[in-house]
Tab-separated table of C-alpha atoms in Angstrom:
chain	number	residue	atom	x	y	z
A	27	UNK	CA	81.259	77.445	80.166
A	28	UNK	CA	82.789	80.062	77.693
A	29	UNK	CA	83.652	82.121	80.607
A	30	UNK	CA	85.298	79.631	82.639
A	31	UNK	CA	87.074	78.307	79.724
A	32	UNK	CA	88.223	82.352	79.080
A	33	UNK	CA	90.031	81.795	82.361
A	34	UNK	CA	87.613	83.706	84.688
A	35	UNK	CA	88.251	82.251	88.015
A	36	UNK	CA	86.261	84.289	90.797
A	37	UNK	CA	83.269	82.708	88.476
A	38	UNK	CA	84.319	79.268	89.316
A	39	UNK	CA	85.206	79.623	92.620
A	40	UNK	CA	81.402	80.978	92.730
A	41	UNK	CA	80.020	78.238	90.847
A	42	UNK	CA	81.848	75.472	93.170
A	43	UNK	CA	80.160	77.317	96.412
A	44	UNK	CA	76.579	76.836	95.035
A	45	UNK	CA	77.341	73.190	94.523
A	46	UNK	CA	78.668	72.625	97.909
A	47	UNK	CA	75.332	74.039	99.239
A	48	UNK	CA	72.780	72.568	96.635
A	49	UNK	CA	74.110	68.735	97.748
A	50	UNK	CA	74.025	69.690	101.597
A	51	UNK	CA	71.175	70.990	101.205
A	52	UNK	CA	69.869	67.763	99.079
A	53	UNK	CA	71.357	65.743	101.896
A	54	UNK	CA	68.557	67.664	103.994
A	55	UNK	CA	66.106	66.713	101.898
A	56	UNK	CA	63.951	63.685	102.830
A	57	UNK	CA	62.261	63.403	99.086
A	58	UNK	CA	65.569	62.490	97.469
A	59	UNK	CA	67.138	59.225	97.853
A	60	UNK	CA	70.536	58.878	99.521
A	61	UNK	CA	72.145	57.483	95.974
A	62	UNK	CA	70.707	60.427	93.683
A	63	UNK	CA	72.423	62.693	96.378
A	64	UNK	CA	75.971	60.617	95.768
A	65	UNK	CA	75.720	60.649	92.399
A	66	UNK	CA	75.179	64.324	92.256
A	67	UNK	CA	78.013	65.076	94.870
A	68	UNK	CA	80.681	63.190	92.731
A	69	UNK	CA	79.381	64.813	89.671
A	70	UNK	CA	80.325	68.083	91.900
A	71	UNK	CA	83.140	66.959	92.697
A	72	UNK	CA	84.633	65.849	89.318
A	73	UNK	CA	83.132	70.065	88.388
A	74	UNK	CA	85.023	71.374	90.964
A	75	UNK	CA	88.435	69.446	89.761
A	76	UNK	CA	87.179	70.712	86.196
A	77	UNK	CA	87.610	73.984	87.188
A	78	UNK	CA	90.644	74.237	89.608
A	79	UNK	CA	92.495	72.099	86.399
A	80	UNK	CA	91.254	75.094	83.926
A	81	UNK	CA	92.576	77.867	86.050
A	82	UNK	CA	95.872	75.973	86.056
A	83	UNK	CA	96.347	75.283	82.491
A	84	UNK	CA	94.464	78.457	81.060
A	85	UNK	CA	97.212	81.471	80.236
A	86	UNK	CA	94.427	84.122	80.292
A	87	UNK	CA	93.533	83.192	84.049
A	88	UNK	CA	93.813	85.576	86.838
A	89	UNK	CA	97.284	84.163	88.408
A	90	UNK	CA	96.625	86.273	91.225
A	91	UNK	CA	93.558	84.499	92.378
A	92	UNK	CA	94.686	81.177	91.229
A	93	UNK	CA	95.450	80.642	95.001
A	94	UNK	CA	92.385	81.762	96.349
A	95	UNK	CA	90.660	79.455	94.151
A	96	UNK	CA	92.340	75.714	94.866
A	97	UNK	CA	92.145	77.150	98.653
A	98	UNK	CA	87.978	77.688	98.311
A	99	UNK	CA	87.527	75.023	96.216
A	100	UNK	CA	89.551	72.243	98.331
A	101	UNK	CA	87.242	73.555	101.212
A	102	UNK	CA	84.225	72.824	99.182
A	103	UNK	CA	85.017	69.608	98.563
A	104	UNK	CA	86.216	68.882	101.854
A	105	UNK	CA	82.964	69.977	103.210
A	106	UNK	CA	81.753	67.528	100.552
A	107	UNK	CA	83.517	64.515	100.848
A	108	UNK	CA	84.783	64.691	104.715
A	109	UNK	CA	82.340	63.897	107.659
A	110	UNK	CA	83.969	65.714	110.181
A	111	UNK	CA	84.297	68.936	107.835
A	112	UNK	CA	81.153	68.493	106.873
A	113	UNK	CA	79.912	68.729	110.255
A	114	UNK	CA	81.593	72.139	110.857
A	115	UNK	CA	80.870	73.933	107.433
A	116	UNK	CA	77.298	73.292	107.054
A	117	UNK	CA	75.850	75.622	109.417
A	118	UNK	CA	78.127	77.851	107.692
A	119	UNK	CA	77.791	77.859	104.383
A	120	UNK	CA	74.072	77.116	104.460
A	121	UNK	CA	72.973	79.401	107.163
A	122	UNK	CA	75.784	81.919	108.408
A	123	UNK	CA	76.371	83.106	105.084
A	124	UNK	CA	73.148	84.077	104.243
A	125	UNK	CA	73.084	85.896	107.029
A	126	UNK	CA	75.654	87.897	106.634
A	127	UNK	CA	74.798	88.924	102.785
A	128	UNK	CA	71.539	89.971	104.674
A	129	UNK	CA	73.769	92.289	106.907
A	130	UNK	CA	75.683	93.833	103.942
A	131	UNK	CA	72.312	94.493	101.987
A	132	UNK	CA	71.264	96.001	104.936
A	133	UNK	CA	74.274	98.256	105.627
A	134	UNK	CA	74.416	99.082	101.858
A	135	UNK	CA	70.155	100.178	101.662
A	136	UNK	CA	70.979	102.310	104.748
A	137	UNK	CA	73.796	104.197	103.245
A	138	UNK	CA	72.116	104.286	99.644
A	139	UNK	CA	69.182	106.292	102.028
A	140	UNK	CA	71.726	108.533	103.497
A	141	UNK	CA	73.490	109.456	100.663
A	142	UNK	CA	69.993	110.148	98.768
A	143	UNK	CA	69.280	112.256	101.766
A	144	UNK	CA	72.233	113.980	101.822
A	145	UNK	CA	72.210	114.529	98.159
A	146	UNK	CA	68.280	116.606	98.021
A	147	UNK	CA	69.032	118.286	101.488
A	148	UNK	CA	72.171	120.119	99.086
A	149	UNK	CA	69.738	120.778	96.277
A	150	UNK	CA	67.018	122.381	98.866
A	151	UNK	CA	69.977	124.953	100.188
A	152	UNK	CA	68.895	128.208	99.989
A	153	UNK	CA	71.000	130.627	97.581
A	154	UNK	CA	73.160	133.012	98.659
A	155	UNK	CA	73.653	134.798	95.266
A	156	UNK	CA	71.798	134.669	92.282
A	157	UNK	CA	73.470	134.110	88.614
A	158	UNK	CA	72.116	137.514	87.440
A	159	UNK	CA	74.019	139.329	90.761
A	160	UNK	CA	76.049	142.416	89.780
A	161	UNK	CA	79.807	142.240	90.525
A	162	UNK	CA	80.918	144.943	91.771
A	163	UNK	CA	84.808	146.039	91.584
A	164	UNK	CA	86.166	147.874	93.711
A	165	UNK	CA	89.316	149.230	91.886
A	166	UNK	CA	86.980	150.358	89.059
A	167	UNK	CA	84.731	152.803	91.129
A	168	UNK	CA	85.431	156.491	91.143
A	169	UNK	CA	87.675	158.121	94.113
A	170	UNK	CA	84.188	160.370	94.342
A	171	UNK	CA	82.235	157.113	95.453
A	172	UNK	CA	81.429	157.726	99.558
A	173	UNK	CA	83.371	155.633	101.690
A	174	UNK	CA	80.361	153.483	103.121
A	175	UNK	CA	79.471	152.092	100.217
A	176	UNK	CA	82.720	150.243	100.029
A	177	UNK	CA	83.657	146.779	101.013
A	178	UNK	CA	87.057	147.368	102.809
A	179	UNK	CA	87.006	143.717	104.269
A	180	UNK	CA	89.759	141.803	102.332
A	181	UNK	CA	89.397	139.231	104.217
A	182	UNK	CA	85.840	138.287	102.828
A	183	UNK	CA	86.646	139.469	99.641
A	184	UNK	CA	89.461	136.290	99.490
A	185	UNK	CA	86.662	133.891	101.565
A	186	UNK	CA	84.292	134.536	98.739
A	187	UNK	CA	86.167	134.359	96.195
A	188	UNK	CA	88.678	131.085	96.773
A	189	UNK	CA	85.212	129.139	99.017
A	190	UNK	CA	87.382	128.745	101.979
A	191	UNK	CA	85.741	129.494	104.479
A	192	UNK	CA	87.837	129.515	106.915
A	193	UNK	CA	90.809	131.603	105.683
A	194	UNK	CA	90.196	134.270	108.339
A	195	UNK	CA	90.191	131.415	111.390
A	196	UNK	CA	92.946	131.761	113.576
A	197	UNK	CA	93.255	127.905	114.568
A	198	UNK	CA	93.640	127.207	111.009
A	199	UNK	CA	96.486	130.212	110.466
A	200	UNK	CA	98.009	128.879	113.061
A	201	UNK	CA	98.501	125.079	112.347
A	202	UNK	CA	100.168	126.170	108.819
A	203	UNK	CA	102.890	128.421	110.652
A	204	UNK	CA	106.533	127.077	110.181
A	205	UNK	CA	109.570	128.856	111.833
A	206	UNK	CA	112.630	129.247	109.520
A	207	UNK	CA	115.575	130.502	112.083
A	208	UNK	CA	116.168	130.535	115.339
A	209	UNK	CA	115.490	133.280	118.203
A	210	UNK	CA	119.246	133.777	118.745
A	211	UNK	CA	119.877	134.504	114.464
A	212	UNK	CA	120.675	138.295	113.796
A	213	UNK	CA	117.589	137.673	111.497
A	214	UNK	CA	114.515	135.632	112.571
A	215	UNK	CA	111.904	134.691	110.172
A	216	UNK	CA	108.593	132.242	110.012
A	217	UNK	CA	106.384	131.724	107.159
A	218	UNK	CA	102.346	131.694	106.880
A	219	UNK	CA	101.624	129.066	104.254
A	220	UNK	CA	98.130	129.098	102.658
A	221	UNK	CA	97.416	126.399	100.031
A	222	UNK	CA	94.730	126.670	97.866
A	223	UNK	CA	94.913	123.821	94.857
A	224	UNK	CA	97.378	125.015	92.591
A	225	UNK	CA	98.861	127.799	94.042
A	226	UNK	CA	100.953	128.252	97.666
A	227	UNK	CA	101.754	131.655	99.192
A	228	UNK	CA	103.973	132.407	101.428
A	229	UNK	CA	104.046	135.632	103.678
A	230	UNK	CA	107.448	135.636	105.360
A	231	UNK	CA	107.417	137.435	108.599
A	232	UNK	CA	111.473	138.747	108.726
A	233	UNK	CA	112.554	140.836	112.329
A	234	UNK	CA	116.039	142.241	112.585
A	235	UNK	CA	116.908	141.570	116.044
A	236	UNK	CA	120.293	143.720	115.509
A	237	UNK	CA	121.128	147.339	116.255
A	238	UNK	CA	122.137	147.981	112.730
A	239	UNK	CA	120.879	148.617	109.276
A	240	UNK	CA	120.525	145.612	107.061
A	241	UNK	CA	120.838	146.503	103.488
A	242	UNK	CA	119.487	144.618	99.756
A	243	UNK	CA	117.491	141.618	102.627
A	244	UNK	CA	116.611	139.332	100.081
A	245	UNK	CA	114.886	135.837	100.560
A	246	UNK	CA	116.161	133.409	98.253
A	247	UNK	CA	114.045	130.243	98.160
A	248	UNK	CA	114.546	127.156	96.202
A	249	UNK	CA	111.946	124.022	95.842
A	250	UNK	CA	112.127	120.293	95.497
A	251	UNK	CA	109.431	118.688	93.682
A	252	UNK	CA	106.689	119.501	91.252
A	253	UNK	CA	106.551	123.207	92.350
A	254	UNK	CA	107.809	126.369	90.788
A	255	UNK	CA	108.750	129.535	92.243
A	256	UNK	CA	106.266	132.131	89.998
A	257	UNK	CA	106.919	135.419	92.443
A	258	UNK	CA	110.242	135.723	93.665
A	259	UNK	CA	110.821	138.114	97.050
A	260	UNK	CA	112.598	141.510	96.286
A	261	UNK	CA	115.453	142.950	98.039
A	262	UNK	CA	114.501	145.402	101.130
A	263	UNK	CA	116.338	147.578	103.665
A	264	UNK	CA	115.406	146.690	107.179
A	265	UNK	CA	116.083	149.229	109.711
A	266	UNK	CA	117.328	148.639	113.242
A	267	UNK	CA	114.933	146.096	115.353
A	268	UNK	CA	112.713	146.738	112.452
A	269	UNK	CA	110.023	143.762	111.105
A	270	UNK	CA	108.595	143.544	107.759
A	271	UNK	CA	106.645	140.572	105.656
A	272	UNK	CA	107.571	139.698	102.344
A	273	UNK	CA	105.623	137.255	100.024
A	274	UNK	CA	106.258	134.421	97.657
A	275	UNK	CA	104.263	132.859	95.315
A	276	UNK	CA	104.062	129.140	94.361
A	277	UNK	CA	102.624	127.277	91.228
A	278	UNK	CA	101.782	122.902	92.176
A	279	UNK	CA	101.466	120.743	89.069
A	280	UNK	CA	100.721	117.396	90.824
A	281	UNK	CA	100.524	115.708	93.955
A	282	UNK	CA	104.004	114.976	95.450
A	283	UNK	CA	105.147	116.048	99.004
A	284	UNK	CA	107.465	118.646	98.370
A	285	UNK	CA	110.354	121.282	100.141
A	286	UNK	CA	110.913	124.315	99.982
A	287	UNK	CA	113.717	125.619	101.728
A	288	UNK	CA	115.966	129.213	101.127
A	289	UNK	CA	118.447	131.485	102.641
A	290	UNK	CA	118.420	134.923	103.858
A	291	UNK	CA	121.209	137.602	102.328
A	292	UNK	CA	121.532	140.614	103.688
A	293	UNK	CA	124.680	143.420	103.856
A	294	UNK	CA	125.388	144.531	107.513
A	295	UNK	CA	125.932	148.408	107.015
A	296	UNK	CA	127.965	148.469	110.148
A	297	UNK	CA	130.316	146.390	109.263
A	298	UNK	CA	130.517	145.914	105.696
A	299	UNK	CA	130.305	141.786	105.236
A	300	UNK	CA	127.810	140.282	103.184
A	301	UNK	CA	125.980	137.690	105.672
A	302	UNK	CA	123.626	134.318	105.235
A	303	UNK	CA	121.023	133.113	107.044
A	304	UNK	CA	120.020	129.126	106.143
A	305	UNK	CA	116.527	128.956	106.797
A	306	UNK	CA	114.575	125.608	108.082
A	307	UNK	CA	112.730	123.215	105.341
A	308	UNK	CA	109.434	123.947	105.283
A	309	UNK	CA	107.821	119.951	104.618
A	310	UNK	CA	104.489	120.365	102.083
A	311	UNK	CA	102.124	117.887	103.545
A	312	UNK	CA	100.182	115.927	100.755
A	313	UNK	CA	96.838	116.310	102.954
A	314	UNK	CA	96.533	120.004	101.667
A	315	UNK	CA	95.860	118.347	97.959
A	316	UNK	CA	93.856	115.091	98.664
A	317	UNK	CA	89.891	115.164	98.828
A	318	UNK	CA	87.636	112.607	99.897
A	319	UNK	CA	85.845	111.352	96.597
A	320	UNK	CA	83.185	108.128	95.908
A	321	UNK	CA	83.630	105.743	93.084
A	322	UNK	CA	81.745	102.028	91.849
A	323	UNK	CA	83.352	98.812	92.861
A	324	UNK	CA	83.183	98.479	89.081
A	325	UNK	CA	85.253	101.244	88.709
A	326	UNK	CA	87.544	101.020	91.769
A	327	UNK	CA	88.804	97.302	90.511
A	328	UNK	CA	89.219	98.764	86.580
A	329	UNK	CA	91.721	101.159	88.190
A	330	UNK	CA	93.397	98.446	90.498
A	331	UNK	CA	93.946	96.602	87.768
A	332	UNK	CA	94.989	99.714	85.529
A	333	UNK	CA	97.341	101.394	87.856
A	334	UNK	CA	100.649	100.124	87.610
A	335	UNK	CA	102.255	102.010	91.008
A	336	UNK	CA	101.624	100.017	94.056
A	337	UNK	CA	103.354	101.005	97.874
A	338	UNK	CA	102.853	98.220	100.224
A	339	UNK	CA	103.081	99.011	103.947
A	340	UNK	CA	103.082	96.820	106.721
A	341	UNK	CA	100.742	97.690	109.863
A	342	UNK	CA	102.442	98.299	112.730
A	343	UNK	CA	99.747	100.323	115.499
A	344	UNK	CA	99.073	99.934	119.300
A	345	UNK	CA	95.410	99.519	118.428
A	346	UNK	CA	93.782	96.914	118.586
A	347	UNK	CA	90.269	97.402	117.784
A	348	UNK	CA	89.761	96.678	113.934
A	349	UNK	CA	87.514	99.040	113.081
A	350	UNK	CA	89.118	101.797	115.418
A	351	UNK	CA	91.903	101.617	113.428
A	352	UNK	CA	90.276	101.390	110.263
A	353	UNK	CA	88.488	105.228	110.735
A	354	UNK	CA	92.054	105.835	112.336
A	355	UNK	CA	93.484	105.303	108.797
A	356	UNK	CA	90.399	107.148	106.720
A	357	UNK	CA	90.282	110.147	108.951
A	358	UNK	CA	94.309	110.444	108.758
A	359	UNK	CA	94.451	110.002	104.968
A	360	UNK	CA	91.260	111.959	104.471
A	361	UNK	CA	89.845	109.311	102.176
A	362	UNK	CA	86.423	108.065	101.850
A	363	UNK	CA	85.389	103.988	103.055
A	364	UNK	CA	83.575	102.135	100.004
A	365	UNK	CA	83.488	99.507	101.530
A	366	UNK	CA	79.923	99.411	103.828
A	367	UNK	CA	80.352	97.787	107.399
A	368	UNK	CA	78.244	97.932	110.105
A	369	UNK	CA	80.071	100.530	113.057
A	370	UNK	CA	78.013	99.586	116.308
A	371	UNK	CA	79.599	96.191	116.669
A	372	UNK	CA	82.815	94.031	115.464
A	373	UNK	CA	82.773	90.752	114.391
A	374	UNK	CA	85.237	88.607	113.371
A	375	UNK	CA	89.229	88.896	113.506
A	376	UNK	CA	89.840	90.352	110.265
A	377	UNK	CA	88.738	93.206	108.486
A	378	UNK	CA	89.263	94.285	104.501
A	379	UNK	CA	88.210	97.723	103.141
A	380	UNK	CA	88.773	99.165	100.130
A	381	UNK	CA	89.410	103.538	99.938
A	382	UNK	CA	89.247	106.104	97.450
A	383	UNK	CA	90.385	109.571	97.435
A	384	UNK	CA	90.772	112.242	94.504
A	385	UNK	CA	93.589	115.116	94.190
A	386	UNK	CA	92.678	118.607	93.135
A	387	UNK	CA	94.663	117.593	90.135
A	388	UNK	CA	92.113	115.182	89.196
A	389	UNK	CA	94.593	111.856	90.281
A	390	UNK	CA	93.114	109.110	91.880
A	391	UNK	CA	94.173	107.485	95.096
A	392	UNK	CA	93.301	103.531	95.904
A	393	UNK	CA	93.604	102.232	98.939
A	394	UNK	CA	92.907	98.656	100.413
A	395	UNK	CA	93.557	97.748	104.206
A	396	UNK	CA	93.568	94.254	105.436
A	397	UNK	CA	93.946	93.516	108.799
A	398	UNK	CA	94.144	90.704	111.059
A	399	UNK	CA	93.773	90.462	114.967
A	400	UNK	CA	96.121	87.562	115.877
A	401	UNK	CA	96.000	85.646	119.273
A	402	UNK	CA	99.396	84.096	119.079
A	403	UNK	CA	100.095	87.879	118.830
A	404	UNK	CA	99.160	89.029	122.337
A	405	UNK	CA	95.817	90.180	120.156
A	406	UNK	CA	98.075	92.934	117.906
A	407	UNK	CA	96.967	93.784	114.628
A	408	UNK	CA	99.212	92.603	111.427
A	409	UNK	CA	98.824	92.809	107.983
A	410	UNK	CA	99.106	94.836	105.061
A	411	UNK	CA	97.445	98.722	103.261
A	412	UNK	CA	98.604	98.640	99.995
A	413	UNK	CA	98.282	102.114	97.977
A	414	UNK	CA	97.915	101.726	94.162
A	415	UNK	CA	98.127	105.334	91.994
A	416	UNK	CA	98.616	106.196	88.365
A	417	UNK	CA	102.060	108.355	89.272
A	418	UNK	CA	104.309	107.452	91.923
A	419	UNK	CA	104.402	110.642	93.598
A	420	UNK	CA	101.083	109.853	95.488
A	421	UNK	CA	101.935	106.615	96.027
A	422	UNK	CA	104.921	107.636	98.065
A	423	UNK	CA	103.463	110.326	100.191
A	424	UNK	CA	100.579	108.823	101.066
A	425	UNK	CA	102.465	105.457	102.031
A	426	UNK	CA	105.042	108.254	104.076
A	427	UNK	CA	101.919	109.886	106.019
A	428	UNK	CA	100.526	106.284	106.963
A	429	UNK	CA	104.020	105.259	108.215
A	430	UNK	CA	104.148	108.384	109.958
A	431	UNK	CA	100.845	108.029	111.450
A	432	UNK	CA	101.177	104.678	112.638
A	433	UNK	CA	104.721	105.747	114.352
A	434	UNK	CA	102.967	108.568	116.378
A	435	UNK	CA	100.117	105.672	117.701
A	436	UNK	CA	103.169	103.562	119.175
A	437	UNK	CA	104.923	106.652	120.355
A	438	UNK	CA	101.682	107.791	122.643
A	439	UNK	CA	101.124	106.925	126.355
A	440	UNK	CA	98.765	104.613	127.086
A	441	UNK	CA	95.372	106.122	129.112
């Protein structure tokens, strides 16, 4: 009573459910007499009133689910006081949903087990160094020191000591090369850009595709965003069809899709002008920062309720499988699904999740998807991901790449 007095309406909503199915199921019975089982339907009845009445009146209530709660609570005592409703809700409430809370224990035990599993199959991994290893550095050995008992690999030097792994794989080089002028510039340039957390470098390939000697080559570069420039390029001469790469270095201090864009200056030494070179944007992709992370419910609906940021977007997709399009949206946003669901078979026409990622600058993401397959439609999805963040940087960029991502879907053929 205190607590439904304190405004707390998901309770009530709750408590008018169990009434619903205590009477129907008293109904059922053939020990209780037909008047005991009026009696106690009016009495929940006049309850159910009670409480829709409290969550109107009460200041502290939760106004959001005000709504929710004269919607479920006019069902239950339609299902109460109505025949005909009666006669569709009772299988329902009384059998359906138990069912299904079956299901979701179910699909919860089995990924409580495969998280467990997961978790002491990392503990048995076998050690690849020990805490009592010697370092050994390189720069501090003597010139005297025979050549094979150095490690001239730089490459697994950097893998070893950043974790990633795969900072040598070609693919992955590849996919993070952006070109900065064109093929017919005097100058043409593209960038390698390797992100790791906090810092971004860039190795600027620059080829002089004239016949003359370009003097003081500098690479000015400017950013947009929560990034600063730490290592600015020097000036350089670059000889006739000559090619040379210069690097940059770049500090992040939260997650924010960012630019960074530049010129090229050089001084032609044939004929004496001082020429530019405007380089493409080069478009940071907030993907390079985000990390799939696990949380409570507890603590998934403190931070709903916390952050104050909030991007709504509406779905717009060619799928139309619900949960296609719901590992669509976690494997584009590389975010983790709380929400448990059983992935062999669909059922229903709607679908709600709830996601959770984590920056490498400790920020948390919250995402929640509902979904609805309409017939009137032509059996399209519609509905709403809203993205809720403590800054509104990540907010932003992650409601950006969804757009984005659902604009590609509608732009592909069909198979």
């Amino acid at each position: 009573r205190r607590m439904l007095i304190s405004g707390d309406v998901f309770l009530g909503e709750t408590m008018a459910a169990s009434l619903t199915k205590l009477c129907l199921r008293a109904a059922e019975s053939s020990t209780i007499a037909p008047t005991k089982v009026k009696s106690m339907t009016a009495s929940a009845v006049l309850a159910m009133c009670g409480i829709v009445k409290m969550a109107e009146v009460t200041v502290a209530a939760q106004r959001t689910s005000l709504a929710d709660c004269q919607e479920r609570v006019t069902l239950c005592v339609r299902a109460l006081l109505d025949p005909a409703a009666q006669e569709l809700l009772k299988k329902i409430l009384l059998t359906d949903g138990r069912e299904r809370f079956a299901e979701f224990l179910k699909i919860t035990k089995e990924k409580e087990l495969k998280e467990a599993k997961k978790d002491s199959e990392e503990k048995n991994q076998t050690i690849s160094t020990q805490a009592d290893d010697l370092i050994h550095f390189r720069q501090l050995k003597s010139m005297a020191v025979s050549g094979g008992d150095l490690d001239l690999d730089d490459g697994a030097d950097l893998a070893r000591a950043t974790g990633y792994d795969s900072a040598g794989a070609l693919s992955s080089e590849l996919s993070h090369v952006y070109q900065l002028s064109g093929f017919a510039d005097p100058v043409y340039a593209e960038a390698l850009v390797t992100v790791h957390d906090y810092d971004i470098v860039l190795e600027i390939l620059v080829m002089n595709r004239t016949p003359n000697t370009l003097a003081n080559l500098t690479v000015e570069l400017a950013t947009m965003g929560d990034m600063k420039i730490v290592e600015r390029p020097q000036s350089y001469n670059l000889g006739p069809l000559d090619q040379m790469t210069i690097r940059a270095s770049i500090k992040v201090s939260s997650t924010e899709t960012g630019h960074i864009f530049g010129t090229i200056v050089y001084d032609d030494a044939a004929s004496h002008e001082k020429c530019y070179v405007n380089l493409n944007d080069i478009h940071m992709d907030i993907m390079d920062y985000i990390r799939p992370a696990t949380c409570t419910d507890e603590a998934f609906r403190s931070m709903w309720a916390e952050f104050e940021w909030e991007n709504k977007v509406a779905i717009s997709t060619s799928i139309t499988s619900l949960l296609e399009f719901l590992n669509h949206i976690v494997s584009s946003t590389n975010m983790s699904c709380l929400t448990p669901f059983d992935s062999k078979a669909e059922k229903g026409s709607f679908l709600a999740a709830n996601l959770y990622a984590r920056s490498v600058f400790g920020e948390d993401a919250l995402v929640n998807v509902s979904v609805e397959k309409k017939d009137d439609n032509d059996g399209k999805l519609a509905g709403y991901i809203r993205i809720r963040s403590k800054t509104q940087g990540i907010a932003l960029s992650l409601g950006d790449r969804i757009t984005s991502v659902q604009r590609g879907l509608l732009e592909q053929p069909k198979q």
